[in-house]
Amino acid sequence: FEWVHQNPFHNIFLATSTTISLLSNSLLLFIISTTPSSTIGSYRYLLASFATCDILTNVAHAVLQPIVHLTDNGLYYFSHNYGIVIGGQSFDTVFCLIFIATFYQTFLILAYHYVYRLVTLTSGLSRSITRYWTPKHWISLAVFVNILYVAGFMGVCLFAFTPSDETRILAPPEILELYGIDLQASTNGYVVISVRDPLTGQIVVHAPSVIALCLLLCLFGGTATVIVYCIWRINAVIRSADSDMTGKTRKMQADLFHALLIQSAVPVFCSYIPLATILLFGPVTGISLGSFGNFFYTCTAVFPSIDAFFVLFFISRFRSAVIRLFRLPFKGHDGSTTEHRTIEIRTRETSSRI
């Protein structure tokens, strides 16, 4: 799997994923800004935040060009553009940490989608301390939680995953052979998860790394727990016979819920599963996968590149806006296909508003 991190595939993939991300997410931001606020309400801010975060993630991926080498005792995470020295100090580790902070907050924003859908669905059904909250309250809470979440990841990495004399000595020789990067040199920085210490010839658990990895998995799994809980609650409310929802409202909420589930399938298969494998496989099994870790990490760059397409497709107002913007052929209910159906679409939107 050396071809994953070598040229020409490496540069072609980065250029393609970054370009697609810039175009798709910029289109989503444009559609959000030009669509009447009454269409999706405060949800527009959440979608805009997600699109912005996706762009930052892909751009950071292209600039840093991260490499993940899986060993039998953990992993080494470093930049393909190694040797970043500013003012005589190496900033490789700093940029790795910044990328980690940028990347992992996408999972938190995905969890926000489910929280928003649950709050919207259950609004007025039961009493709670958030019953009379305004969008400003929710935005303030979201920003505060996001700061804590990112600070938690940065703190955990600074606590146990930054370079040390011990981890430099333990750096596998094949890293220099495969990537041409000498991690034993003090000028080259990286992030390392080293759960097992083979210096004595025995398996000795490295306590700081184990504690930090558990904390990292708690933060990483916390967003997944929130998503699973919201899925359970949303499904229960939609199927409940005791709710006062009309049949039309119930169907609309069910369609939005199903669309969100389909949208979430991409990060599950392209991010959650690959990242869980990267973090746990070496420490748990003691088997070294080497450069195969780059294949897993390459998959994670797919999610922020194509996520905007799902949003543009599943939200009907956005889908109609894209059809009008690019003058795409549109098939009406009568089965006929015309080149431009702008008048028909606008008529339907006016009727829906009335």
GROMACS .gro file of C-alpha atoms in nm, residues 158-279:
model
  122
  158LEU     CA    1  -0.017   1.738   2.445
  159PHE     CA    2  -0.034   1.519   2.756
  160ALA     CA    3   0.093   1.194   2.606
  161PHE     CA    4   0.127   1.199   2.226
  162THR     CA    5   0.398   1.461   2.162
  163PRO     CA    6   0.758   1.356   2.079
  164SER     CA    7   0.992   1.237   2.352
  165ASP     CA    8   1.337   1.082   2.361
  166GLU     CA    9   1.178   0.743   2.425
  167THR     CA   10   0.939   0.755   2.127
  168ARG     CA   11   1.214   0.883   1.898
  169ILE     CA   12   1.429   0.581   1.984
  170LEU     CA   13   1.131   0.348   1.930
  171ALA     CA   14   1.049   0.495   1.586
  172PRO     CA   15   1.050   0.199   1.342
  173PRO     CA   16   1.340   0.199   1.093
  174GLU     CA   17   1.099   0.136   0.806
  175ILE     CA   18   0.959   0.490   0.844
  176LEU     CA   19   1.289   0.629   0.714
  177GLU     CA   20   1.295   0.367   0.439
  178LEU     CA   21   0.936   0.414   0.325
  179TYR     CA   22   0.888   0.787   0.362
  180GLY     CA   23   1.242   0.925   0.373
  181ILE     CA   24   1.164   1.095   0.705
  182ASP     CA   25   1.392   1.051   1.005
  183LEU     CA   26   1.172   1.081   1.314
  184GLN     CA   27   1.473   1.031   1.538
  185ALA     CA   28   1.599   1.376   1.433
  186SER     CA   29   1.499   1.646   1.682
  187THR     CA   30   1.402   1.884   1.399
  188ASN     CA   31   1.120   1.657   1.284
  189GLY     CA   32   0.798   1.657   1.486
  190TYR     CA   33   0.509   1.413   1.497
  191VAL     CA   34   0.224   1.280   1.712
  192VAL     CA   35   0.262   0.928   1.848
  193ILE     CA   36   0.042   0.678   2.029
  194SER     CA   37   0.272   0.422   2.191
  195VAL     CA   38   0.074   0.197   2.424
  196ARG     CA   39   0.328  -0.087   2.448
  197ASP     CA   40   0.693  -0.043   2.545
  198PRO     CA   41   0.916  -0.312   2.386
  199LEU     CA   42   1.247  -0.184   2.525
  200THR     CA   43   1.268  -0.457   2.791
  201GLY     CA   44   1.161  -0.733   2.554
  202GLN     CA   45   0.832  -0.765   2.742
  203ILE     CA   46   0.492  -0.608   2.689
  204VAL     CA   47   0.482  -0.320   2.937
  205VAL     CA   48   0.183  -0.087   2.925
  206HIS     CA   49   0.278   0.280   2.899
  207ALA     CA   50   0.036   0.436   3.150
  208PRO     CA   51   0.023   0.797   3.016
  209SER     CA   52  -0.051   0.673   2.663
  210VAL     CA   53  -0.319   0.431   2.784
  211ILE     CA   54  -0.491   0.703   2.990
  212ALA     CA   55  -0.472   0.950   2.703
  213LEU     CA   56  -0.602   0.695   2.452
  214CYS     CA   57  -0.899   0.618   2.678
  215LEU     CA   58  -0.976   0.990   2.708
  216LEU     CA   59  -0.944   1.028   2.330
  217LEU     CA   60  -1.184   0.740   2.271
  218CYS     CA   61  -1.428   0.890   2.523
  219LEU     CA   62  -1.434   1.217   2.330
  220PHE     CA   63  -1.446   1.037   1.997
  221GLY     CA   64  -1.712   0.793   2.115
  222GLY     CA   65  -1.906   1.064   2.295
  223THR     CA   66  -2.030   1.210   1.968
  224ALA     CA   67  -2.129   0.862   1.850
  225THR     CA   68  -2.321   0.807   2.176
  226VAL     CA   69  -2.511   1.134   2.130
  227ILE     CA   70  -2.598   1.037   1.773
  228VAL     CA   71  -2.722   0.690   1.875
  229TYR     CA   72  -2.931   0.836   2.159
  230CYS     CA   73  -3.088   1.096   1.931
  231ILE     CA   74  -3.166   0.830   1.669
  232TRP     CA   75  -3.345   0.623   1.934
  233ARG     CA   76  -3.544   0.920   2.068
  234ILE     CA   77  -3.635   1.060   1.724
  235ASN     CA   78  -3.753   0.722   1.602
  236ALA     CA   79  -3.959   0.673   1.919
  237VAL     CA   80  -4.130   1.014   1.887
  238ILE     CA   81  -4.211   0.967   1.519
  239ARG     CA   82  -4.359   0.622   1.578
  240SER     CA   83  -4.540   0.718   1.897
  241ALA     CA   84  -4.919   0.711   1.874
  242ASP     CA   85  -4.946   0.957   2.164
  243SER     CA   86  -4.794   1.252   1.978
  244ASP     CA   87  -5.020   1.523   1.835
  245MET     CA   88  -4.850   1.529   1.495
  246THR     CA   89  -5.070   1.514   1.188
  247GLY     CA   90  -5.009   1.248   0.928
  248LYS     CA   91  -4.847   1.499   0.693
  249THR     CA   92  -4.616   1.635   0.964
  250ARG     CA   93  -4.525   1.285   1.075
  251LYS     CA   94  -4.431   1.189   0.719
  252MET     CA   95  -4.225   1.506   0.675
  253GLN     CA   96  -4.034   1.442   0.998
  254ALA     CA   97  -3.980   1.080   0.900
  255ASP     CA   98  -3.841   1.185   0.560
  256LEU     CA   99  -3.602   1.435   0.722
  257PHE     CA  100  -3.493   1.171   0.971
  258HIS     CA  101  -3.427   0.911   0.702
  259ALA     CA  102  -3.236   1.167   0.496
  260LEU     CA  103  -3.015   1.245   0.796
  261LEU     CA  104  -2.951   0.873   0.849
  262ILE     CA  105  -2.843   0.831   0.488
  263GLN     CA  106  -2.627   1.141   0.512
  264SER     CA  107  -2.460   0.997   0.824
  265ALA     CA  108  -2.370   0.670   0.652
  266VAL     CA  109  -2.080   0.843   0.472
  267PRO     CA  110  -1.891   0.955   0.786
  268VAL     CA  111  -1.960   0.620   0.954
  269PHE     CA  112  -1.791   0.421   0.679
  270CYS     CA  113  -1.538   0.684   0.570
  271SER     CA  114  -1.438   0.824   0.911
  272TYR     CA  115  -1.566   0.649   1.224
  273ILE     CA  116  -1.470   0.293   1.123
  274PRO     CA  117  -1.127   0.382   0.970
  275LEU     CA  118  -1.032   0.601   1.267
  276ALA     CA  119  -1.142   0.340   1.521
  277THR     CA  120  -0.927   0.085   1.339
  278ILE     CA  121  -0.628   0.320   1.335
  279LEU     CA  122  -0.653   0.394   1.707
   0.00000   0.00000   0.00000
